[in-house]
XYZ file of C-alpha atoms in Angstrom:
551
model
C -23.721 14.304 0.132
C -23.279 14.982 3.866
C -26.000 15.003 6.327
C -28.453 13.089 8.620
C -30.162 9.959 7.452
C -33.127 8.063 8.777
C -32.188 6.198 11.668
C -33.994 2.865 10.609
C -31.468 2.294 7.843
C -29.469 -0.854 8.226
C -26.637 -0.484 5.705
C -24.248 -3.296 6.812
C -24.010 -6.333 4.614
C -23.103 -9.794 6.394
C -21.900 -12.381 3.983
C -18.876 -14.403 2.680
C -20.259 -14.254 -0.854
C -19.599 -11.537 -3.586
C -21.804 -8.371 -3.468
C -24.171 -7.883 -6.279
C -22.083 -5.072 -7.899
C -18.898 -6.938 -7.980
C -20.805 -10.115 -9.185
C -21.942 -8.098 -12.302
C -18.468 -6.712 -12.845
C -16.881 -9.967 -12.905
C -19.580 -11.651 -15.221
C -19.020 -8.746 -17.794
C -15.176 -9.033 -17.305
C -15.261 -12.787 -18.003
C -16.311 -11.892 -21.510
C -13.210 -9.997 -22.114
C -11.249 -12.757 -20.510
C -12.721 -15.380 -22.756
C -11.928 -13.452 -25.964
C -8.289 -12.917 -24.743
C -7.862 -16.724 -24.124
C -9.280 -17.568 -27.459
C -6.887 -15.150 -29.158
C -4.072 -16.994 -27.230
C -5.637 -20.205 -28.479
C -6.298 -21.456 -25.096
C -9.454 -23.683 -25.358
C -12.091 -22.167 -23.270
C -15.850 -21.734 -23.039
C -18.000 -19.115 -21.425
C -18.673 -21.496 -18.411
C -14.941 -22.376 -17.884
C -13.292 -18.982 -17.759
C -10.614 -19.454 -15.220
C -10.315 -17.048 -12.063
C -6.840 -15.334 -12.558
C -5.710 -12.672 -9.987
C -2.596 -10.666 -10.225
C -1.684 -9.713 -6.595
C 0.921 -6.915 -6.602
C 3.161 -6.763 -3.302
C 4.188 -3.628 -1.351
C 7.557 -2.165 -1.553
C 7.078 1.630 -1.830
C 8.106 3.216 -5.102
C 10.045 0.175 -6.137
C 6.576 -1.637 -6.164
C 4.557 1.196 -7.696
C 6.948 1.394 -10.545
C 7.514 -2.346 -10.891
C 3.780 -2.941 -11.111
C 3.396 -0.480 -14.021
C 6.256 -2.141 -15.876
C 4.847 -5.663 -15.450
C 1.349 -4.747 -16.650
C 3.007 -3.001 -19.622
C 4.711 -6.080 -20.812
C 1.619 -8.146 -20.021
C -0.253 -6.090 -22.404
C 2.493 -6.218 -24.958
C 2.482 -10.198 -24.625
C -1.463 -10.129 -24.931
C -1.685 -11.496 -21.304
C -3.183 -8.540 -19.371
C -6.691 -9.299 -20.266
C -6.606 -12.835 -18.897
C -6.722 -11.357 -15.413
C -10.176 -11.136 -13.706
C -8.705 -9.452 -10.716
C -5.916 -6.875 -9.529
C -5.106 -6.918 -6.082
C -2.647 -4.508 -4.348
C -1.297 -3.475 -0.919
C 1.006 -0.511 0.230
C 3.183 0.777 -2.714
C 1.516 -1.134 -5.666
C -1.826 0.689 -4.530
C -0.095 3.938 -5.416
C -0.015 2.962 -9.056
C -3.225 0.983 -9.120
C -4.948 4.411 -7.912
C -3.037 6.294 -10.842
C -3.816 3.433 -13.188
C -7.438 3.123 -12.673
C -7.873 7.100 -13.103
C -7.909 5.789 -16.699
C -11.149 3.748 -17.409
C -9.163 2.177 -20.408
C -5.674 1.731 -19.024
C -5.628 -2.150 -19.842
C -5.640 -1.278 -23.598
C -3.158 1.546 -23.393
C -0.370 0.859 -20.941
C 2.109 3.074 -23.139
C 0.103 6.081 -21.686
C 0.455 4.929 -18.221
C 4.218 4.611 -18.520
C 4.302 8.114 -19.976
C 2.254 9.589 -17.268
C 4.699 8.100 -14.617
C 7.915 9.200 -16.248
C 6.940 12.363 -18.118
C 4.020 14.082 -16.010
C 4.954 17.392 -14.549
C 5.067 17.423 -10.846
C 2.210 18.954 -8.863
C 2.889 22.309 -7.396
C 3.280 22.645 -3.684
C 0.486 25.078 -3.766
C -1.848 22.482 -5.010
C -0.924 20.016 -2.512
C -1.160 22.465 0.454
C -4.505 23.627 -0.851
C -5.814 20.084 -0.703
C -4.552 19.711 3.087
C -6.190 22.924 3.944
C -9.429 21.355 3.133
C -8.910 17.931 4.543
C -7.499 19.701 7.931
C -11.064 20.939 8.337
C -12.572 17.668 8.567
C -13.110 15.420 11.550
C -10.870 12.632 10.511
C -7.575 14.476 9.560
C -4.537 12.565 9.957
C -0.920 11.804 9.058
C -2.356 9.598 6.245
C -3.743 12.767 4.585
C -0.111 14.309 4.654
C 1.343 10.867 3.502
C -1.184 10.576 0.565
C -0.764 14.163 -0.586
C 2.942 14.285 -0.681
C 3.064 10.521 -2.103
C 0.538 11.431 -5.004
C 2.105 14.709 -5.605
C 5.791 13.793 -5.059
C 5.797 10.290 -6.566
C 2.915 9.608 -8.617
C 2.496 13.196 -9.891
C -0.984 13.537 -9.932
C -3.773 14.696 -7.340
C -6.455 12.167 -8.079
C -9.445 13.673 -6.536
C -12.033 11.023 -7.682
C -13.611 8.623 -5.180
C -13.175 4.714 -5.411
C -17.101 4.421 -5.675
C -16.937 6.406 -8.837
C -15.801 3.238 -10.744
C -18.701 1.034 -9.602
C -20.621 1.771 -12.658
C -17.783 1.345 -15.146
C -17.535 -1.339 -17.967
C -15.215 -4.246 -17.402
C -12.337 -3.151 -19.525
C -9.930 -3.448 -16.554
C -9.500 -6.137 -14.222
C -11.620 -5.548 -11.100
C -9.671 -3.848 -8.364
C -9.288 -4.741 -4.631
C -7.199 -2.418 -2.354
C -6.268 -3.844 1.015
C -5.156 -2.311 4.480
C -5.276 -3.535 8.008
C -7.138 -2.130 11.013
C -4.461 -0.782 13.457
C -6.379 -1.461 16.755
C -6.819 -5.137 15.551
C -3.303 -5.343 14.097
C -2.061 -4.492 17.564
C -4.393 -6.112 20.091
C -7.163 -8.054 18.046
C -7.749 -11.281 16.580
C -6.402 -12.350 13.304
C -10.388 -12.217 11.923
C -10.093 -8.363 12.475
C -6.909 -7.437 10.870
C -7.633 -7.707 6.918
C -9.471 -5.048 5.448
C -10.366 -4.616 1.633
C -11.818 -1.948 -0.390
C -13.288 -2.334 -3.870
C -15.451 0.139 -5.973
C -18.534 -1.459 -4.502
C -17.919 -2.348 -1.024
C -15.506 -1.810 1.964
C -15.096 -3.989 5.053
C -13.389 -6.900 6.868
C -12.650 -9.953 4.926
C -12.694 -12.735 7.395
C -15.768 -11.112 9.426
C -17.642 -10.848 6.362
C -19.092 -7.519 7.398
C -19.151 -4.832 4.692
C -20.742 -1.492 3.746
C -20.965 0.187 0.486
C -17.622 2.021 -0.233
C -19.216 5.479 -0.668
C -20.378 5.106 3.034
C -16.746 4.608 4.408
C -16.011 7.428 6.884
C -19.626 7.929 7.587
C -21.020 7.813 11.430
C -22.688 4.650 12.532
C -23.742 3.200 15.839
C -25.103 -0.229 16.418
C -25.265 -0.964 12.621
C -27.266 2.026 11.822
C -26.275 5.130 9.668
C -26.410 8.125 11.624
C -24.633 10.464 9.487
C -23.519 10.267 5.988
C -20.181 11.951 5.396
C -18.286 12.764 2.299
C -16.411 9.894 0.812
C -12.783 10.077 0.932
C -10.780 10.822 -2.462
C -8.140 8.666 -3.874
C -5.347 11.001 -2.574
C -6.311 10.200 1.159
C -6.819 6.620 0.195
C -3.276 6.285 -1.091
C -2.092 7.824 2.157
C -3.801 5.100 4.199
C -2.932 2.179 2.052
C 0.802 2.968 1.886
C 1.647 4.061 5.182
C 3.901 1.494 6.905
C 5.567 4.050 9.062
C 2.287 4.189 10.861
C 3.483 1.137 12.781
C 5.864 2.055 15.448
C 7.706 -1.003 15.117
C 8.506 -0.156 11.489
C 10.497 2.770 12.907
C 13.177 0.450 13.863
C 14.047 0.331 10.095
C 15.136 3.986 10.486
C 17.283 3.742 13.476
C 20.554 5.295 13.098
C 23.258 2.847 13.885
C 24.702 4.958 16.975
C 20.926 4.737 18.522
C 20.498 1.015 17.746
C 21.391 -0.234 21.182
C 19.591 -3.507 22.323
C 16.933 -2.926 24.596
C 17.129 0.753 24.478
C 14.579 1.711 21.926
C 11.959 2.814 24.400
C 8.947 5.083 24.013
C 10.943 8.196 24.251
C 13.288 7.175 21.751
C 10.540 6.146 19.394
C 8.800 9.571 19.779
C 12.058 11.117 18.732
C 12.359 8.934 15.737
C 8.699 9.649 14.778
C 9.688 13.436 14.742
C 12.955 13.006 12.814
C 11.728 10.433 10.172
C 8.458 12.192 9.487
C 10.203 15.547 8.861
C 12.837 13.864 6.765
C 10.009 12.327 4.514
C 8.236 15.437 4.278
C 11.127 17.593 3.297
C 12.185 14.872 0.638
C 8.725 14.695 -0.894
C 8.225 18.544 -0.823
C 11.441 18.774 -2.726
C 9.695 17.241 -5.778
C 6.758 19.850 -5.775
C 9.126 22.596 -5.816
C 11.045 23.849 -8.728
C 12.186 27.363 -7.462
C 15.835 27.314 -6.954
C 15.883 29.542 -3.902
C 13.078 27.402 -2.216
C 15.278 24.336 -3.042
C 18.232 25.929 -1.339
C 16.045 26.645 1.593
C 14.803 23.004 1.844
C 18.595 21.750 1.619
C 19.610 24.000 4.433
C 16.731 22.437 6.577
C 17.883 18.892 5.654
C 21.401 19.876 6.761
C 19.971 21.312 9.772
C 18.173 18.088 10.812
C 21.284 16.034 9.778
C 23.501 18.005 12.108
C 21.145 18.021 14.976
C 21.080 14.103 14.599
C 24.686 14.003 14.466
C 25.067 16.128 17.469
C 22.856 14.007 19.493
C 25.000 11.010 18.562
C 27.892 12.628 20.756
C 25.570 12.275 23.788
C 25.628 8.676 25.086
C 22.205 6.838 25.708
C 23.709 3.490 26.472
C 24.760 4.164 29.899
C 21.716 6.516 30.750
C 18.975 5.262 32.985
C 15.297 5.113 31.483
C 14.445 8.489 33.237
C 17.892 10.026 31.893
C 17.011 8.598 28.340
C 13.381 9.987 28.369
C 14.719 13.528 29.410
C 17.390 13.422 26.700
C 14.936 12.191 23.884
C 12.413 14.836 24.826
C 15.206 17.550 24.760
C 16.161 16.351 21.255
C 12.591 16.088 20.121
C 12.049 19.828 21.229
C 15.539 20.831 19.578
C 14.394 19.423 16.292
C 11.159 21.158 16.489
C 12.763 24.431 17.783
C 15.158 24.382 14.468
C 12.333 23.706 12.258
C 10.376 26.506 13.734
C 13.567 28.918 13.621
C 14.362 27.854 9.938
C 10.654 28.643 9.073
C 10.831 31.993 10.256
C 14.028 32.720 8.576
C 12.265 32.173 5.055
C 11.700 35.163 2.763
C 8.133 36.330 2.700
C 6.189 34.927 0.227
C 3.976 31.869 -1.014
C 6.828 29.232 -0.104
C 6.960 30.571 3.320
C 3.144 30.372 3.819
C 2.974 26.842 2.300
C 5.601 25.441 4.314
C 4.605 27.197 7.463
C 1.091 25.629 6.938
C 2.494 22.297 6.490
C 4.565 22.436 9.708
C 1.732 23.861 11.664
C -0.490 20.832 10.735
C 2.404 18.031 11.027
C 3.393 18.884 14.441
C 0.112 18.106 16.660
C -0.614 14.905 14.369
C 2.929 13.519 15.033
C 2.512 14.171 18.583
C -0.855 12.248 18.663
C 0.478 9.772 16.084
C -2.776 9.792 14.187
C -2.925 7.651 11.100
C -5.840 6.479 8.804
C -8.744 7.379 11.082
C -12.168 7.228 9.616
C -15.705 6.307 10.966
C -16.151 2.704 12.401
C -19.196 1.164 10.922
C -18.994 -1.716 13.534
C -19.087 0.602 16.597
C -21.306 -0.876 18.966
C -22.647 -3.299 16.349
C -24.398 -6.013 18.092
C -22.995 -9.228 16.387
C -21.050 -11.646 18.247
C -18.391 -11.890 15.577
C -17.507 -8.309 16.055
C -14.202 -8.088 18.169
C -14.241 -5.982 21.154
C -11.286 -3.691 19.652
C -13.676 -2.782 16.950
C -16.997 -2.908 18.775
C -15.858 -0.291 21.442
C -13.764 2.328 18.954
C -16.111 5.082 17.212
C -13.089 5.125 14.790
C -11.233 2.781 12.491
C -7.449 3.198 12.044
C -6.825 1.904 8.813
C -3.094 1.646 7.870
C -0.734 -0.457 5.511
C -1.720 -3.850 5.109
C 1.962 -5.035 4.160
C 2.552 -4.806 7.882
C 0.407 -8.174 8.057
C 1.245 -9.779 4.569
C 3.046 -7.777 2.047
C 0.876 -9.350 -0.758
C -2.954 -9.191 -0.814
C -3.392 -13.038 -0.478
C -6.218 -12.909 2.211
C -8.788 -11.511 0.165
C -8.327 -13.961 -2.739
C -8.121 -17.285 -0.866
C -11.105 -19.355 -0.336
C -14.383 -19.900 -1.849
C -15.629 -16.117 -2.172
C -13.570 -15.293 -5.313
C -12.516 -18.936 -5.979
C -9.195 -18.161 -7.687
C -7.629 -20.803 -10.046
C -4.248 -18.709 -10.577
C -2.567 -16.229 -8.752
C 0.304 -14.098 -10.574
C 2.634 -12.638 -7.693
C 5.353 -10.280 -8.891
C 7.316 -9.912 -5.685
C 8.709 -6.264 -4.814
C 8.943 -6.716 -1.076
C 12.074 -5.791 0.832
C 13.125 -8.049 3.645
C 13.416 -12.050 3.329
C 12.465 -13.474 -0.046
C 9.626 -15.853 0.180
C 8.434 -14.437 3.509
C 5.182 -13.255 1.952
C 4.520 -16.836 0.795
C 5.327 -18.527 4.198
C 3.090 -15.675 5.903
C 0.196 -16.345 3.568
C 0.589 -20.261 4.142
C 0.282 -19.615 7.823
C -2.706 -16.988 7.491
C -4.438 -19.594 5.225
C -3.882 -22.282 7.673
C -5.254 -20.374 10.528
C -8.174 -19.584 8.530
C -8.692 -22.984 7.288
C -8.258 -21.964 3.687
C -6.624 -23.993 1.013
C -3.204 -22.975 0.018
C -0.467 -24.639 -2.214
C 2.491 -26.570 -0.575
C 5.828 -24.716 -0.222
C 8.632 -26.969 -1.053
C 11.311 -26.438 1.650
C 14.195 -26.372 -1.167
C 12.607 -23.347 -2.684
C 13.200 -21.569 0.643
C 17.081 -22.217 0.191
C 17.086 -19.788 -2.582
C 15.970 -16.618 -0.292
C 19.507 -14.966 -0.778
C 19.620 -15.420 -4.633
C 16.125 -16.312 -6.006
C 15.294 -17.717 -9.580
C 13.169 -15.370 -11.576
C 9.965 -17.418 -11.448
C 8.510 -20.320 -9.224
C 5.393 -22.439 -9.588
C 3.492 -23.399 -6.706
C 0.994 -25.766 -7.869
C -2.364 -25.961 -6.571
C -4.235 -29.256 -6.214
C -8.121 -29.274 -6.164
C -9.026 -26.316 -4.075
C -5.691 -24.576 -3.617
C -4.999 -21.826 -6.291
C -1.623 -22.378 -8.170
C 0.740 -19.443 -7.623
C 3.367 -17.979 -9.874
C 5.847 -16.269 -7.831
C 8.286 -13.824 -9.577
C 10.936 -11.819 -7.807
C 11.988 -8.503 -9.348
C 15.761 -9.121 -8.718
C 16.751 -12.604 -9.305
C 19.321 -15.025 -10.711
C 18.763 -13.981 -14.311
C 19.485 -10.233 -13.767
C 21.841 -10.421 -10.597
C 25.007 -12.588 -11.222
C 25.306 -13.750 -7.390
C 23.833 -13.378 -4.112
C 26.008 -10.227 -3.537
C 24.725 -8.366 -6.400
C 21.029 -9.442 -5.533
C 21.497 -7.863 -2.071
C 23.283 -4.778 -3.519
C 20.163 -4.362 -5.905
C 17.729 -4.677 -3.028
C 19.734 -2.213 -0.998
C 19.933 0.367 -3.973
C 16.094 -0.006 -4.562
C 15.235 0.018 -0.922
C 11.601 0.777 0.205
C 12.220 3.606 2.451
C 14.554 6.078 0.567
C 13.886 9.462 -1.350
C 11.923 9.307 -4.356
C 13.618 7.631 -7.450
C 15.525 9.504 -10.210
C 14.381 9.204 -13.889
C 16.966 6.550 -14.340
C 16.171 4.622 -11.436
C 12.399 4.487 -12.320
C 13.488 3.337 -15.956
C 15.673 0.652 -14.619
C 12.676 -0.770 -12.442
C 10.346 -0.700 -15.260
C 12.618 -2.484 -17.659
C 13.540 -4.992 -15.098
C 9.871 -5.754 -14.397
C 9.160 -6.241 -18.160
C 11.951 -8.440 -18.663
C 10.560 -10.699 -15.945
C 7.360 -10.908 -17.854
C 9.053 -11.465 -21.287
C 11.482 -13.964 -19.990
C 8.548 -16.110 -18.227
C 5.978 -15.807 -21.058
C 5.885 -19.516 -21.578
C 5.431 -20.358 -18.034
C 2.645 -17.683 -17.634
C 0.752 -19.013 -20.716
C 1.316 -22.824 -19.688
C -0.173 -22.097 -16.198
C -3.103 -19.842 -17.536
C -3.884 -23.088 -19.930
C -3.825 -25.236 -17.058
C -6.103 -22.889 -14.864
C -8.587 -22.921 -17.761
C -8.488 -26.878 -18.016
C -9.090 -26.945 -14.136
C -12.014 -24.568 -14.407
C -13.378 -26.731 -17.116
C -12.988 -29.965 -14.881
C -14.935 -28.141 -12.181
C -17.924 -28.039 -14.234
């Protein structure tokens, strides 16, 4: 419920311990984990239930689909209920949001796979209606558009519940932690302000130890006081925030066409052009999935062709020899030409529902691209008089929450140290880029935050071009053990060349997967679990023994 609240309320919790709600859930979940371990004939008592977390990486649709396949096989092998926690960033949070829509998903992963493969697409009309409501809100941003199009176009569902709705559930599923990063801190701030976590009970900054109830995320605060309670964001918007790597302008470099990739020439004018081009390209690709009408699809194909022709035409004008001022003029003109082409195309559509919906979408997208607004929401640390609050948070009325994969593409920060006291991390790796990078980034992060992290043997890093399917980084004393499991590996790729080809074929930034591609990723992820069941069991057993020895 929205409205004014008493000015005396002080709803910010400052602590590096679990909140009461998570503590209670974890206590209940441990009973399920204990039963699962006993079924697996792993010796364990109620006092020595190991803290096991599955940390799913980002990686777009590859990560979203891979996580479903991995959990599906874990259920089949009787391993899913050994998990106390499930953490995700970026693409894996899309499937987490979809999975947790079912309060009993851990006991029926067959249904989760069926929903992923067989659900009918959401209609464009439904997506646009949702956007129309969000556009009236104060914190409307490109994350809303990204969220609705990934929800409707990739996950094939519009999940209108709120995350805090899960706060009172039973403990059938592992406790979920979704992760983001704060854009101001990511760009300018200290490391302590970068990592943001959201659970059914609390949302806040992991390292600062500053949290509010999740239902208050987005509300209006000043100096630690709740001034106005706003409606909590739904899971559609949350998916848009958590999975929007393109919100970071440096990520746009991944989209630079070869002819434009001139060293030193990707200045602000070029970035603006790339913003327009890439967002339009993604909007068109995702809109296609919500449309069945053949005439509408033909119109979308025509627009895609217009944009490609515009970009290819731009290629004929040299940017390399131009001065900075000339380039700025050139890119500005190209951006205007792209918009003009879209506007002309929009006007040429036959009158009807498709034209109305597309025109609305374009009208909403244009100003947001110009402002490059992503993930804006109320800042509960605005003018909060606590010395640990960084200036980039203290002085801004709004947070900009974006994809945590920009910091580390696996949610390690939320699971290191004493707070959740994790014994074993299972880390299926769906990231693009350099293999093992998530591990080395996490190691460096842990060192800076003075938190335990297992040693990474340098010989492992030599496998980056053709990794094995499973690595165990053994924790000693306080460090968690990490089981690291690359999706593509020596068992399913015959050499480094095939490994690279598979990574390219299933790259992060591409049009939504076909059914065949989805099935391939699902099966590959399942095989990874099946092939390494003995390793998983061995390390779970060791984690139980280790927890027992702590008592």
